[in-house]
Amino acid sequence: MSDPITTELTCLPLLASALTAAERGWPVIPLHPRAKRPAGHAERDCPRVGRCASGHRTPEQRATTDPELIHATWAMRPYNVGIATGPAGLLVIDLDPVKPEEPKGAPDGATSLAALCERAGQVLPATYRVRTARGEHLYFTAPAGVRLKCSANRLGPHVDTRAWGGYVVAPGSTTPDGTYEVADEAPVAPLPAWLAALLTEQPKPAAVPLTPVRDGTRAAQVALERECAVVMAASEGGPSGRNNTLHKSACKVARFVAWGDLPRHAAEQAIQGAGEATGLPPAECRTTIRSAMDWVIAHATPRAAA
């Protein structure tokens, strides 16, 4: 059994983290010790009694700023601390590193965000930042009157956002990968309007007919048509989601651009139409496509001899 004194000493810093967040008006939830998963039962295991008597309550719904509940929870175990971003009125940009299986030179989250800002001619304001176990969290206050949802890679490769429907691990929490620490104590800045526009859900339009491409070699045209079809078949989110699929397909087509088989403007126009046909905003499509094209063209290897 754990020593009660040792347990208390382990819990105190995490309790302080939870109370600090609550004082800011950010509702918190307990996460499993040294992990990022919410504590408590999953919906499939819900007993439908107590606080779930009228239906399963999600971690977001259970999040609280009540000091008494927080004291009672973190006195039991050294839970990590999660901040429910939607109820907290936050939009947090999550910058992740490149995965080991990705090609050398692929952009990480920080590089992708910097490239996005450069293309948009914008500079992010100073804001509250947290150094995560593997990257960084940038905190912003969400715009009033807009219910932004979480996103994955929508702003670029390895750039996720947490808002309604999600949470972030608070500073002071620790996972096997490392400890979450405040990197900048600056006040939380409002989310820039240009970023809010990129993250705002757009109504899905009717299918956009693709402009026939008559430039380039036959192989390049076939590849372009195939990748446009792949993009238009993409689902809403996740690893096979619209933005991820758009980025991967643009990378494949960019090889033909780099080899001189297909004019860049023709490739970008066709892929752009396919991306918009899925309901992605035009600005988001342009950002993703240009990022993919720029990287592949700069790093493309010569075509193998026949």
PDB file of N, CA, C and O in Angstrom, residues 37-111:
ATOM      1  N   ARG A  37      -5.643  10.070 -20.246  1.00  0.00           N
ATOM      2  CA  ARG A  37      -7.029   9.617 -20.369  1.00  0.00           C
ATOM      3  C   ARG A  37      -7.864  10.078 -19.179  1.00  0.00           C
ATOM      4  O   ARG A  37      -7.401  10.022 -18.028  1.00  0.00           O
ATOM      5  N   PRO A  38      -9.103  10.525 -19.417  1.00  0.00           N
ATOM      6  CA  PRO A  38      -9.964  10.939 -18.308  1.00  0.00           C
ATOM      7  C   PRO A  38     -10.218   9.788 -17.339  1.00  0.00           C
ATOM      8  O   PRO A  38     -10.401   8.635 -17.749  1.00  0.00           O
ATOM      9  N   ALA A  39     -10.215  10.087 -16.066  1.00  0.00           N
ATOM     10  CA  ALA A  39     -10.580   9.090 -15.056  1.00  0.00           C
ATOM     11  C   ALA A  39     -12.099   8.918 -15.087  1.00  0.00           C
ATOM     12  O   ALA A  39     -12.828   9.744 -15.630  1.00  0.00           O
ATOM     13  N   GLY A  40     -12.578   7.859 -14.479  1.00  0.00           N
ATOM     14  CA  GLY A  40     -14.018   7.616 -14.480  1.00  0.00           C
ATOM     15  C   GLY A  40     -14.393   6.604 -15.546  1.00  0.00           C
ATOM     16  O   GLY A  40     -13.561   6.171 -16.341  1.00  0.00           O
ATOM     17  N   HIS A  41     -15.664   6.266 -15.606  1.00  0.00           N
ATOM     18  CA  HIS A  41     -16.116   5.214 -16.504  1.00  0.00           C
ATOM     19  C   HIS A  41     -16.390   5.751 -17.909  1.00  0.00           C
ATOM     20  O   HIS A  41     -16.713   6.915 -18.100  1.00  0.00           O
ATOM     21  N   ALA A  42     -16.251   4.852 -18.877  1.00  0.00           N
ATOM     22  CA  ALA A  42     -16.598   5.178 -20.257  1.00  0.00           C
ATOM     23  C   ALA A  42     -18.105   5.040 -20.445  1.00  0.00           C
ATOM     24  O   ALA A  42     -18.794   4.431 -19.625  1.00  0.00           O
ATOM     25  N   GLU A  43     -18.618   5.600 -21.523  1.00  0.00           N
ATOM     26  CA  GLU A  43     -20.068   5.561 -21.762  1.00  0.00           C
ATOM     27  C   GLU A  43     -20.586   4.124 -21.835  1.00  0.00           C
ATOM     28  O   GLU A  43     -21.663   3.823 -21.320  1.00  0.00           O
ATOM     29  N   ARG A  44     -19.802   3.224 -22.432  1.00  0.00           N
ATOM     30  CA  ARG A  44     -20.274   1.835 -22.563  1.00  0.00           C
ATOM     31  C   ARG A  44     -20.394   1.139 -21.211  1.00  0.00           C
ATOM     32  O   ARG A  44     -21.099   0.141 -21.088  1.00  0.00           O
ATOM     33  N   ASP A  45     -19.687   1.659 -20.196  1.00  0.00           N
ATOM     34  CA  ASP A  45     -19.735   1.059 -18.865  1.00  0.00           C
ATOM     35  C   ASP A  45     -20.569   1.889 -17.882  1.00  0.00           C
ATOM     36  O   ASP A  45     -20.534   1.638 -16.673  1.00  0.00           O
ATOM     37  N   CYS A  46     -21.320   2.847 -18.386  1.00  0.00           N
ATOM     38  CA  CYS A  46     -22.062   3.753 -17.507  1.00  0.00           C
ATOM     39  C   CYS A  46     -23.139   3.002 -16.720  1.00  0.00           C
ATOM     40  O   CYS A  46     -23.975   2.293 -17.299  1.00  0.00           O
ATOM     41  N   PRO A  47     -23.143   3.161 -15.389  1.00  0.00           N
ATOM     42  CA  PRO A  47     -24.144   2.457 -14.570  1.00  0.00           C
ATOM     43  C   PRO A  47     -25.519   3.124 -14.599  1.00  0.00           C
ATOM     44  O   PRO A  47     -26.490   2.572 -14.098  1.00  0.00           O
ATOM     45  N   ARG A  48     -25.601   4.341 -15.156  1.00  0.00           N
ATOM     46  CA  ARG A  48     -26.854   5.102 -15.237  1.00  0.00           C
ATOM     47  C   ARG A  48     -27.459   5.349 -13.852  1.00  0.00           C
ATOM     48  O   ARG A  48     -28.671   5.311 -13.673  1.00  0.00           O
ATOM     49  N   VAL A  49     -26.594   5.606 -12.875  1.00  0.00           N
ATOM     50  CA  VAL A  49     -27.050   5.955 -11.531  1.00  0.00           C
ATOM     51  C   VAL A  49     -26.258   7.176 -11.076  1.00  0.00           C
ATOM     52  O   VAL A  49     -25.295   7.595 -11.706  1.00  0.00           O
ATOM     53  N   GLY A  50     -26.668   7.734  -9.935  1.00  0.00           N
ATOM     54  CA  GLY A  50     -25.960   8.886  -9.399  1.00  0.00           C
ATOM     55  C   GLY A  50     -25.983  10.051 -10.369  1.00  0.00           C
ATOM     56  O   GLY A  50     -27.041  10.419 -10.894  1.00  0.00           O
ATOM     57  N   ARG A  51     -24.824  10.627 -10.632  1.00  0.00           N
ATOM     58  CA  ARG A  51     -24.766  11.795 -11.523  1.00  0.00           C
ATOM     59  C   ARG A  51     -25.107  11.437 -12.966  1.00  0.00           C
ATOM     60  O   ARG A  51     -25.349  12.311 -13.795  1.00  0.00           O
ATOM     61  N   CYS A  52     -25.102  10.122 -13.277  1.00  0.00           N
ATOM     62  CA  CYS A  52     -25.453   9.677 -14.627  1.00  0.00           C
ATOM     63  C   CYS A  52     -26.873   9.114 -14.694  1.00  0.00           C
ATOM     64  O   CYS A  52     -27.216   8.409 -15.646  1.00  0.00           O
ATOM     65  N   ALA A  53     -27.687   9.392 -13.681  1.00  0.00           N
ATOM     66  CA  ALA A  53     -29.036   8.823 -13.619  1.00  0.00           C
ATOM     67  C   ALA A  53     -29.872   9.199 -14.848  1.00  0.00           C
ATOM     68  O   ALA A  53     -30.685   8.404 -15.324  1.00  0.00           O
ATOM     69  N   SER A  54     -29.677  10.397 -15.367  1.00  0.00           N
ATOM     70  CA  SER A  54     -30.461  10.832 -16.524  1.00  0.00           C
ATOM     71  C   SER A  54     -29.699  10.641 -17.835  1.00  0.00           C
ATOM     72  O   SER A  54     -30.124  11.144 -18.877  1.00  0.00           O
ATOM     73  N   GLY A  55     -28.608   9.913 -17.787  1.00  0.00           N
ATOM     74  CA  GLY A  55     -27.805   9.680 -18.992  1.00  0.00           C
ATOM     75  C   GLY A  55     -26.328   9.881 -18.700  1.00  0.00           C
ATOM     76  O   GLY A  55     -25.954  10.614 -17.777  1.00  0.00           O
ATOM     77  N   HIS A  56     -25.502   9.232 -19.467  1.00  0.00           N
ATOM     78  CA  HIS A  56     -24.056   9.320 -19.258  1.00  0.00           C
ATOM     79  C   HIS A  56     -23.570  10.759 -19.379  1.00  0.00           C
ATOM     80  O   HIS A  56     -23.951  11.486 -20.298  1.00  0.00           O
ATOM     81  N   ARG A  57     -22.738  11.158 -18.428  1.00  0.00           N
ATOM     82  CA  ARG A  57     -22.148  12.500 -18.446  1.00  0.00           C
ATOM     83  C   ARG A  57     -20.699  12.384 -18.926  1.00  0.00           C
ATOM     84  O   ARG A  57     -19.897  11.634 -18.372  1.00  0.00           O
ATOM     85  N   THR A  58     -20.396  13.113 -19.972  1.00  0.00           N
ATOM     86  CA  THR A  58     -19.062  13.077 -20.561  1.00  0.00           C
ATOM     87  C   THR A  58     -18.078  13.809 -19.653  1.00  0.00           C
ATOM     88  O   THR A  58     -18.487  14.574 -18.763  1.00  0.00           O
ATOM     89  N   PRO A  59     -16.781  13.601 -19.845  1.00  0.00           N
ATOM     90  CA  PRO A  59     -15.798  14.354 -19.061  1.00  0.00           C
ATOM     91  C   PRO A  59     -16.018  15.860 -19.156  1.00  0.00           C
ATOM     92  O   PRO A  59     -15.878  16.585 -18.164  1.00  0.00           O
ATOM     93  N   GLU A  60     -16.378  16.339 -20.346  1.00  0.00           N
ATOM     94  CA  GLU A  60     -16.632  17.773 -20.523  1.00  0.00           C
ATOM     95  C   GLU A  60     -17.793  18.232 -19.636  1.00  0.00           C
ATOM     96  O   GLU A  60     -17.743  19.312 -19.041  1.00  0.00           O
ATOM     97  N   GLN A  61     -18.825  17.400 -19.533  1.00  0.00           N
ATOM     98  CA  GLN A  61     -19.977  17.740 -18.705  1.00  0.00           C
ATOM     99  C   GLN A  61     -19.666  17.625 -17.218  1.00  0.00           C
ATOM    100  O   GLN A  61     -20.296  18.287 -16.395  1.00  0.00           O
ATOM    101  N   ARG A  62     -18.706  16.775 -16.873  1.00  0.00           N
ATOM    102  CA  ARG A  62     -18.352  16.600 -15.469  1.00  0.00           C
ATOM    103  C   ARG A  62     -17.329  17.635 -14.983  1.00  0.00           C
ATOM    104  O   ARG A  62     -17.077  17.725 -13.777  1.00  0.00           O
ATOM    105  N   ALA A  63     -16.728  18.365 -15.892  1.00  0.00           N
ATOM    106  CA  ALA A  63     -15.687  19.331 -15.515  1.00  0.00           C
ATOM    107  C   ALA A  63     -16.242  20.364 -14.543  1.00  0.00           C
ATOM    108  O   ALA A  63     -17.411  20.772 -14.635  1.00  0.00           O
ATOM    109  N   THR A  64     -15.409  20.796 -13.604  1.00  0.00           N
ATOM    110  CA  THR A  64     -15.898  21.686 -12.543  1.00  0.00           C
ATOM    111  C   THR A  64     -14.859  22.730 -12.143  1.00  0.00           C
ATOM    112  O   THR A  64     -13.657  22.530 -12.341  1.00  0.00           O
ATOM    113  N   THR A  65     -15.360  23.821 -11.572  1.00  0.00           N
ATOM    114  CA  THR A  65     -14.490  24.823 -10.943  1.00  0.00           C
ATOM    115  C   THR A  65     -14.769  24.890  -9.446  1.00  0.00           C
ATOM    116  O   THR A  65     -14.255  25.774  -8.761  1.00  0.00           O
ATOM    117  N   ASP A  66     -15.566  23.965  -8.934  1.00  0.00           N
ATOM    118  CA  ASP A  66     -15.948  23.948  -7.515  1.00  0.00           C
ATOM    119  C   ASP A  66     -14.750  23.524  -6.659  1.00  0.00           C
ATOM    120  O   ASP A  66     -14.304  22.364  -6.751  1.00  0.00           O
ATOM    121  N   PRO A  67     -14.220  24.411  -5.809  1.00  0.00           N
ATOM    122  CA  PRO A  67     -13.045  24.066  -5.002  1.00  0.00           C
ATOM    123  C   PRO A  67     -13.263  22.850  -4.102  1.00  0.00           C
ATOM    124  O   PRO A  67     -12.341  22.055  -3.902  1.00  0.00           O
ATOM    125  N   GLU A  68     -14.478  22.692  -3.569  1.00  0.00           N
ATOM    126  CA  GLU A  68     -14.733  21.559  -2.687  1.00  0.00           C
ATOM    127  C   GLU A  68     -14.623  20.233  -3.439  1.00  0.00           C
ATOM    128  O   GLU A  68     -14.018  19.269  -2.955  1.00  0.00           O
ATOM    129  N   LEU A  69     -15.211  20.181  -4.628  1.00  0.00           N
ATOM    130  CA  LEU A  69     -15.129  18.958  -5.431  1.00  0.00           C
ATOM    131  C   LEU A  69     -13.688  18.687  -5.848  1.00  0.00           C
ATOM    132  O   LEU A  69     -13.236  17.540  -5.867  1.00  0.00           O
ATOM    133  N   ILE A  70     -12.974  19.744  -6.175  1.00  0.00           N
ATOM    134  CA  ILE A  70     -11.577  19.587  -6.591  1.00  0.00           C
ATOM    135  C   ILE A  70     -10.732  19.071  -5.437  1.00  0.00           C
ATOM    136  O   ILE A  70      -9.932  18.137  -5.598  1.00  0.00           O
ATOM    137  N   HIS A  71     -10.909  19.644  -4.250  1.00  0.00           N
ATOM    138  CA  HIS A  71     -10.182  19.167  -3.066  1.00  0.00           C
ATOM    139  C   HIS A  71     -10.492  17.699  -2.803  1.00  0.00           C
ATOM    140  O   HIS A  71      -9.590  16.885  -2.539  1.00  0.00           O
ATOM    141  N   ALA A  72     -11.766  17.330  -2.880  1.00  0.00           N
ATOM    142  CA  ALA A  72     -12.167  15.955  -2.592  1.00  0.00           C
ATOM    143  C   ALA A  72     -11.583  14.985  -3.609  1.00  0.00           C
ATOM    144  O   ALA A  72     -11.150  13.877  -3.252  1.00  0.00           O
ATOM    145  N   THR A  73     -11.555  15.383  -4.872  1.00  0.00           N
ATOM    146  CA  THR A  73     -11.048  14.499  -5.929  1.00  0.00           C
ATOM    147  C   THR A  73      -9.544  14.304  -5.829  1.00  0.00           C
ATOM    148  O   THR A  73      -9.042  13.169  -5.813  1.00  0.00           O
ATOM    149  N   TRP A  74      -8.798  15.402  -5.729  1.00  0.00           N
ATOM    150  CA  TRP A  74      -7.342  15.287  -5.758  1.00  0.00           C
ATOM    151  C   TRP A  74      -6.742  14.903  -4.402  1.00  0.00           C
ATOM    152  O   TRP A  74      -5.539  14.705  -4.291  1.00  0.00           O
ATOM    153  N   ALA A  75      -7.587  14.767  -3.386  1.00  0.00           N
ATOM    154  CA  ALA A  75      -7.107  14.228  -2.108  1.00  0.00           C
ATOM    155  C   ALA A  75      -7.037  12.702  -2.169  1.00  0.00           C
ATOM    156  O   ALA A  75      -6.338  12.070  -1.376  1.00  0.00           O
ATOM    157  N   MET A  76      -7.746  12.096  -3.138  1.00  0.00           N
ATOM    158  CA  MET A  76      -7.832  10.647  -3.222  1.00  0.00           C
ATOM    159  C   MET A  76      -6.619  10.036  -3.921  1.00  0.00           C
ATOM    160  O   MET A  76      -6.023   9.086  -3.438  1.00  0.00           O
ATOM    161  N   ARG A  77      -6.272  10.596  -5.080  1.00  0.00           N
ATOM    162  CA  ARG A  77      -5.187  10.031  -5.885  1.00  0.00           C
ATOM    163  C   ARG A  77      -4.469  11.158  -6.606  1.00  0.00           C
ATOM    164  O   ARG A  77      -5.035  12.241  -6.820  1.00  0.00           O
ATOM    165  N   PRO A  78      -3.217  10.932  -7.023  1.00  0.00           N
ATOM    166  CA  PRO A  78      -2.475  11.975  -7.762  1.00  0.00           C
ATOM    167  C   PRO A  78      -2.902  12.028  -9.223  1.00  0.00           C
ATOM    168  O   PRO A  78      -2.130  11.732 -10.150  1.00  0.00           O
ATOM    169  N   TYR A  79      -4.172  12.422  -9.429  1.00  0.00           N
ATOM    170  CA  TYR A  79      -4.683  12.522 -10.794  1.00  0.00           C
ATOM    171  C   TYR A  79      -3.962  13.636 -11.554  1.00  0.00           C
ATOM    172  O   TYR A  79      -3.697  14.706 -11.005  1.00  0.00           O
ATOM    173  N   ASN A  80      -3.671  13.383 -12.821  1.00  0.00           N
ATOM    174  CA  ASN A  80      -3.277  14.492 -13.682  1.00  0.00           C
ATOM    175  C   ASN A  80      -4.489  15.393 -13.866  1.00  0.00           C
ATOM    176  O   ASN A  80      -5.626  15.008 -13.562  1.00  0.00           O
ATOM    177  N   VAL A  81      -4.241  16.600 -14.389  1.00  0.00           N
ATOM    178  CA  VAL A  81      -5.308  17.593 -14.497  1.00  0.00           C
ATOM    179  C   VAL A  81      -5.628  17.867 -15.965  1.00  0.00           C
ATOM    180  O   VAL A  81      -4.727  18.130 -16.771  1.00  0.00           O
ATOM    181  N   GLY A  82      -6.916  17.781 -16.290  1.00  0.00           N
ATOM    182  CA  GLY A  82      -7.366  18.135 -17.633  1.00  0.00           C
ATOM    183  C   GLY A  82      -8.217  19.392 -17.581  1.00  0.00           C
ATOM    184  O   GLY A  82      -8.973  19.597 -16.630  1.00  0.00           O
ATOM    185  N   ILE A  83      -8.076  20.255 -18.569  1.00  0.00           N
ATOM    186  CA  ILE A  83      -8.882  21.473 -18.670  1.00  0.00           C
ATOM    187  C   ILE A  83      -9.877  21.296 -19.814  1.00  0.00           C
ATOM    188  O   ILE A  83      -9.473  21.044 -20.957  1.00  0.00           O
ATOM    189  N   ALA A  84     -11.160  21.396 -19.514  1.00  0.00           N
ATOM    190  CA  ALA A  84     -12.205  21.270 -20.538  1.00  0.00           C
ATOM    191  C   ALA A  84     -12.242  22.569 -21.336  1.00  0.00           C
ATOM    192  O   ALA A  84     -12.779  23.581 -20.883  1.00  0.00           O
ATOM    193  N   THR A  85     -11.668  22.559 -22.514  1.00  0.00           N
ATOM    194  CA  THR A  85     -11.442  23.795 -23.269  1.00  0.00           C
ATOM    195  C   THR A  85     -12.728  24.511 -23.680  1.00  0.00           C
ATOM    196  O   THR A  85     -12.793  25.747 -23.623  1.00  0.00           O
ATOM    197  N   GLY A  86     -13.736  23.758 -24.113  1.00  0.00           N
ATOM    198  CA  GLY A  86     -14.977  24.416 -24.539  1.00  0.00           C
ATOM    199  C   GLY A  86     -15.627  25.218 -23.429  1.00  0.00           C
ATOM    200  O   GLY A  86     -15.812  26.429 -23.548  1.00  0.00           O
ATOM    201  N   PRO A  87     -15.979  24.562 -22.304  1.00  0.00           N
ATOM    202  CA  PRO A  87     -16.574  25.303 -21.186  1.00  0.00           C
ATOM    203  C   PRO A  87     -15.658  26.386 -20.623  1.00  0.00           C
ATOM    204  O   PRO A  87     -16.131  27.357 -20.035  1.00  0.00           O
ATOM    205  N   ALA A  88     -14.336  26.249 -20.813  1.00  0.00           N
ATOM    206  CA  ALA A  88     -13.392  27.262 -20.324  1.00  0.00           C
ATOM    207  C   ALA A  88     -13.339  28.476 -21.239  1.00  0.00           C
ATOM    208  O   ALA A  88     -12.707  29.492 -20.892  1.00  0.00           O
ATOM    209  N   GLY A  89     -13.991  28.393 -22.396  1.00  0.00           N
ATOM    210  CA  GLY A  89     -13.930  29.514 -23.342  1.00  0.00           C
ATOM    211  C   GLY A  89     -12.582  29.616 -24.026  1.00  0.00           C
ATOM    212  O   GLY A  89     -12.151  30.703 -24.423  1.00  0.00           O
ATOM    213  N   LEU A  90     -11.910  28.462 -24.181  1.00  0.00           N
ATOM    214  CA  LEU A  90     -10.568  28.453 -24.743  1.00  0.00           C
ATOM    215  C   LEU A  90     -10.523  27.761 -26.106  1.00  0.00           C
ATOM    216  O   LEU A  90     -11.318  26.873 -26.402  1.00  0.00           O
ATOM    217  N   LEU A  91      -9.572  28.193 -26.902  1.00  0.00           N
ATOM    218  CA  LEU A  91      -9.154  27.481 -28.107  1.00  0.00           C
ATOM    219  C   LEU A  91      -7.651  27.300 -27.945  1.00  0.00           C
ATOM    220  O   LEU A  91      -6.899  28.280 -27.896  1.00  0.00           O
ATOM    221  N   VAL A  92      -7.218  26.063 -27.810  1.00  0.00           N
ATOM    222  CA  VAL A  92      -5.803  25.774 -27.584  1.00  0.00           C
ATOM    223  C   VAL A  92      -5.215  25.133 -28.834  1.00  0.00           C
ATOM    224  O   VAL A  92      -5.740  24.136 -29.338  1.00  0.00           O
ATOM    225  N   ILE A  93      -4.143  25.721 -29.340  1.00  0.00           N
ATOM    226  CA  ILE A  93      -3.432  25.162 -30.489  1.00  0.00           C
ATOM    227  C   ILE A  93      -2.371  24.208 -29.963  1.00  0.00           C
ATOM    228  O   ILE A  93      -1.542  24.585 -29.136  1.00  0.00           O
ATOM    229  N   ASP A  94      -2.420  22.984 -30.437  1.00  0.00           N
ATOM    230  CA  ASP A  94      -1.529  21.911 -29.977  1.00  0.00           C
ATOM    231  C   ASP A  94      -0.512  21.619 -31.071  1.00  0.00           C
ATOM    232  O   ASP A  94      -0.870  21.156 -32.157  1.00  0.00           O
ATOM    233  N   LEU A  95       0.756  21.905 -30.800  1.00  0.00           N
ATOM    234  CA  LEU A  95       1.830  21.684 -31.771  1.00  0.00           C
ATOM    235  C   LEU A  95       2.562  20.392 -31.422  1.00  0.00           C
ATOM    236  O   LEU A  95       3.127  20.270 -30.336  1.00  0.00           O
ATOM    237  N   ASP A  96       2.528  19.447 -32.326  1.00  0.00           N
ATOM    238  CA  ASP A  96       3.133  18.132 -32.094  1.00  0.00           C
ATOM    239  C   ASP A  96       4.385  17.939 -32.934  1.00  0.00           C
ATOM    240  O   ASP A  96       4.568  18.603 -33.961  1.00  0.00           O
ATOM    241  N   PRO A  97       5.243  16.997 -32.540  1.00  0.00           N
ATOM    242  CA  PRO A  97       6.445  16.705 -33.332  1.00  0.00           C
ATOM    243  C   PRO A  97       6.133  15.799 -34.506  1.00  0.00           C
ATOM    244  O   PRO A  97       5.020  15.273 -34.641  1.00  0.00           O
ATOM    245  N   VAL A  98       7.117  15.598 -35.357  1.00  0.00           N
ATOM    246  CA  VAL A  98       6.986  14.692 -36.492  1.00  0.00           C
ATOM    247  C   VAL A  98       7.031  13.254 -35.983  1.00  0.00           C
ATOM    248  O   VAL A  98       7.754  12.942 -35.041  1.00  0.00           O
ATOM    249  N   LYS A  99       6.233  12.385 -36.589  1.00  0.00           N
ATOM    250  CA  LYS A  99       6.226  10.975 -36.198  1.00  0.00           C
ATOM    251  C   LYS A  99       7.474  10.278 -36.754  1.00  0.00           C
ATOM    252  O   LYS A  99       7.979  10.651 -37.822  1.00  0.00           O
ATOM    253  N   PRO A 100       7.965   9.266 -36.040  1.00  0.00           N
ATOM    254  CA  PRO A 100       9.188   8.569 -36.474  1.00  0.00           C
ATOM    255  C   PRO A 100       9.101   8.002 -37.884  1.00  0.00           C
ATOM    256  O   PRO A 100      10.103   7.940 -38.591  1.00  0.00           O
ATOM    257  N   GLU A 101       7.898   7.586 -38.299  1.00  0.00           N
ATOM    258  CA  GLU A 101       7.770   6.955 -39.616  1.00  0.00           C
ATOM    259  C   GLU A 101       7.687   7.951 -40.767  1.00  0.00           C
ATOM    260  O   GLU A 101       7.701   7.552 -41.942  1.00  0.00           O
ATOM    261  N   GLU A 102       7.609   9.242 -40.466  1.00  0.00           N
ATOM    262  CA  GLU A 102       7.503  10.243 -41.521  1.00  0.00           C
ATOM    263  C   GLU A 102       8.854  10.505 -42.173  1.00  0.00           C
ATOM    264  O   GLU A 102       9.905  10.279 -41.572  1.00  0.00           O
ATOM    265  N   PRO A 103       8.837  10.999 -43.427  1.00  0.00           N
ATOM    266  CA  PRO A 103      10.107  11.240 -44.131  1.00  0.00           C
ATOM    267  C   PRO A 103      10.941  12.316 -43.459  1.00  0.00           C
ATOM    268  O   PRO A 103      10.409  13.236 -42.823  1.00  0.00           O
ATOM    269  N   LYS A 104      12.245  12.193 -43.593  1.00  0.00           N
ATOM    270  CA  LYS A 104      13.161  13.168 -43.016  1.00  0.00           C
ATOM    271  C   LYS A 104      12.887  14.546 -43.610  1.00  0.00           C
ATOM    272  O   LYS A 104      12.724  14.695 -44.816  1.00  0.00           O
ATOM    273  N   GLY A 105      12.829  15.551 -42.751  1.00  0.00           N
ATOM    274  CA  GLY A 105      12.571  16.910 -43.212  1.00  0.00           C
ATOM    275  C   GLY A 105      11.114  17.303 -43.212  1.00  0.00           C
ATOM    276  O   GLY A 105      10.781  18.456 -43.523  1.00  0.00           O
ATOM    277  N   ALA A 106      10.198  16.376 -42.887  1.00  0.00           N
ATOM    278  CA  ALA A 106       8.775  16.716 -42.818  1.00  0.00           C
ATOM    279  C   ALA A 106       8.569  17.759 -41.719  1.00  0.00           C
ATOM    280  O   ALA A 106       9.238  17.717 -40.683  1.00  0.00           O
ATOM    281  N   PRO A 107       7.655  18.712 -41.918  1.00  0.00           N
ATOM    282  CA  PRO A 107       7.482  19.787 -40.939  1.00  0.00           C
ATOM    283  C   PRO A 107       6.771  19.325 -39.673  1.00  0.00           C
ATOM    284  O   PRO A 107       5.814  18.555 -39.736  1.00  0.00           O
ATOM    285  N   ASP A 108       7.253  19.791 -38.514  1.00  0.00           N
ATOM    286  CA  ASP A 108       6.539  19.535 -37.271  1.00  0.00           C
ATOM    287  C   ASP A 108       5.476  20.611 -37.082  1.00  0.00           C
ATOM    288  O   ASP A 108       5.302  21.491 -37.939  1.00  0.00           O
ATOM    289  N   GLY A 109       4.764  20.562 -35.964  1.00  0.00           N
ATOM    290  CA  GLY A 109       3.673  21.505 -35.752  1.00  0.00           C
ATOM    291  C   GLY A 109       4.126  22.952 -35.712  1.00  0.00           C
ATOM    292  O   GLY A 109       3.483  23.836 -36.298  1.00  0.00           O
ATOM    293  N   ALA A 110       5.230  23.229 -35.023  1.00  0.00           N
ATOM    294  CA  ALA A 110       5.725  24.604 -34.923  1.00  0.00           C
ATOM    295  C   ALA A 110       6.101  25.148 -36.292  1.00  0.00           C
ATOM    296  O   ALA A 110       5.803  26.304 -36.633  1.00  0.00           O
ATOM    297  N   THR A 111       6.743  24.309 -37.116  1.00  0.00           N
ATOM    298  CA  THR A 111       7.136  24.732 -38.464  1.00  0.00           C
ATOM    299  C   THR A 111       5.912  24.973 -39.334  1.00  0.00           C
ATOM    300  O   THR A 111       5.841  25.956 -40.084  1.00  0.00           O
TER     301      THR A 111
END
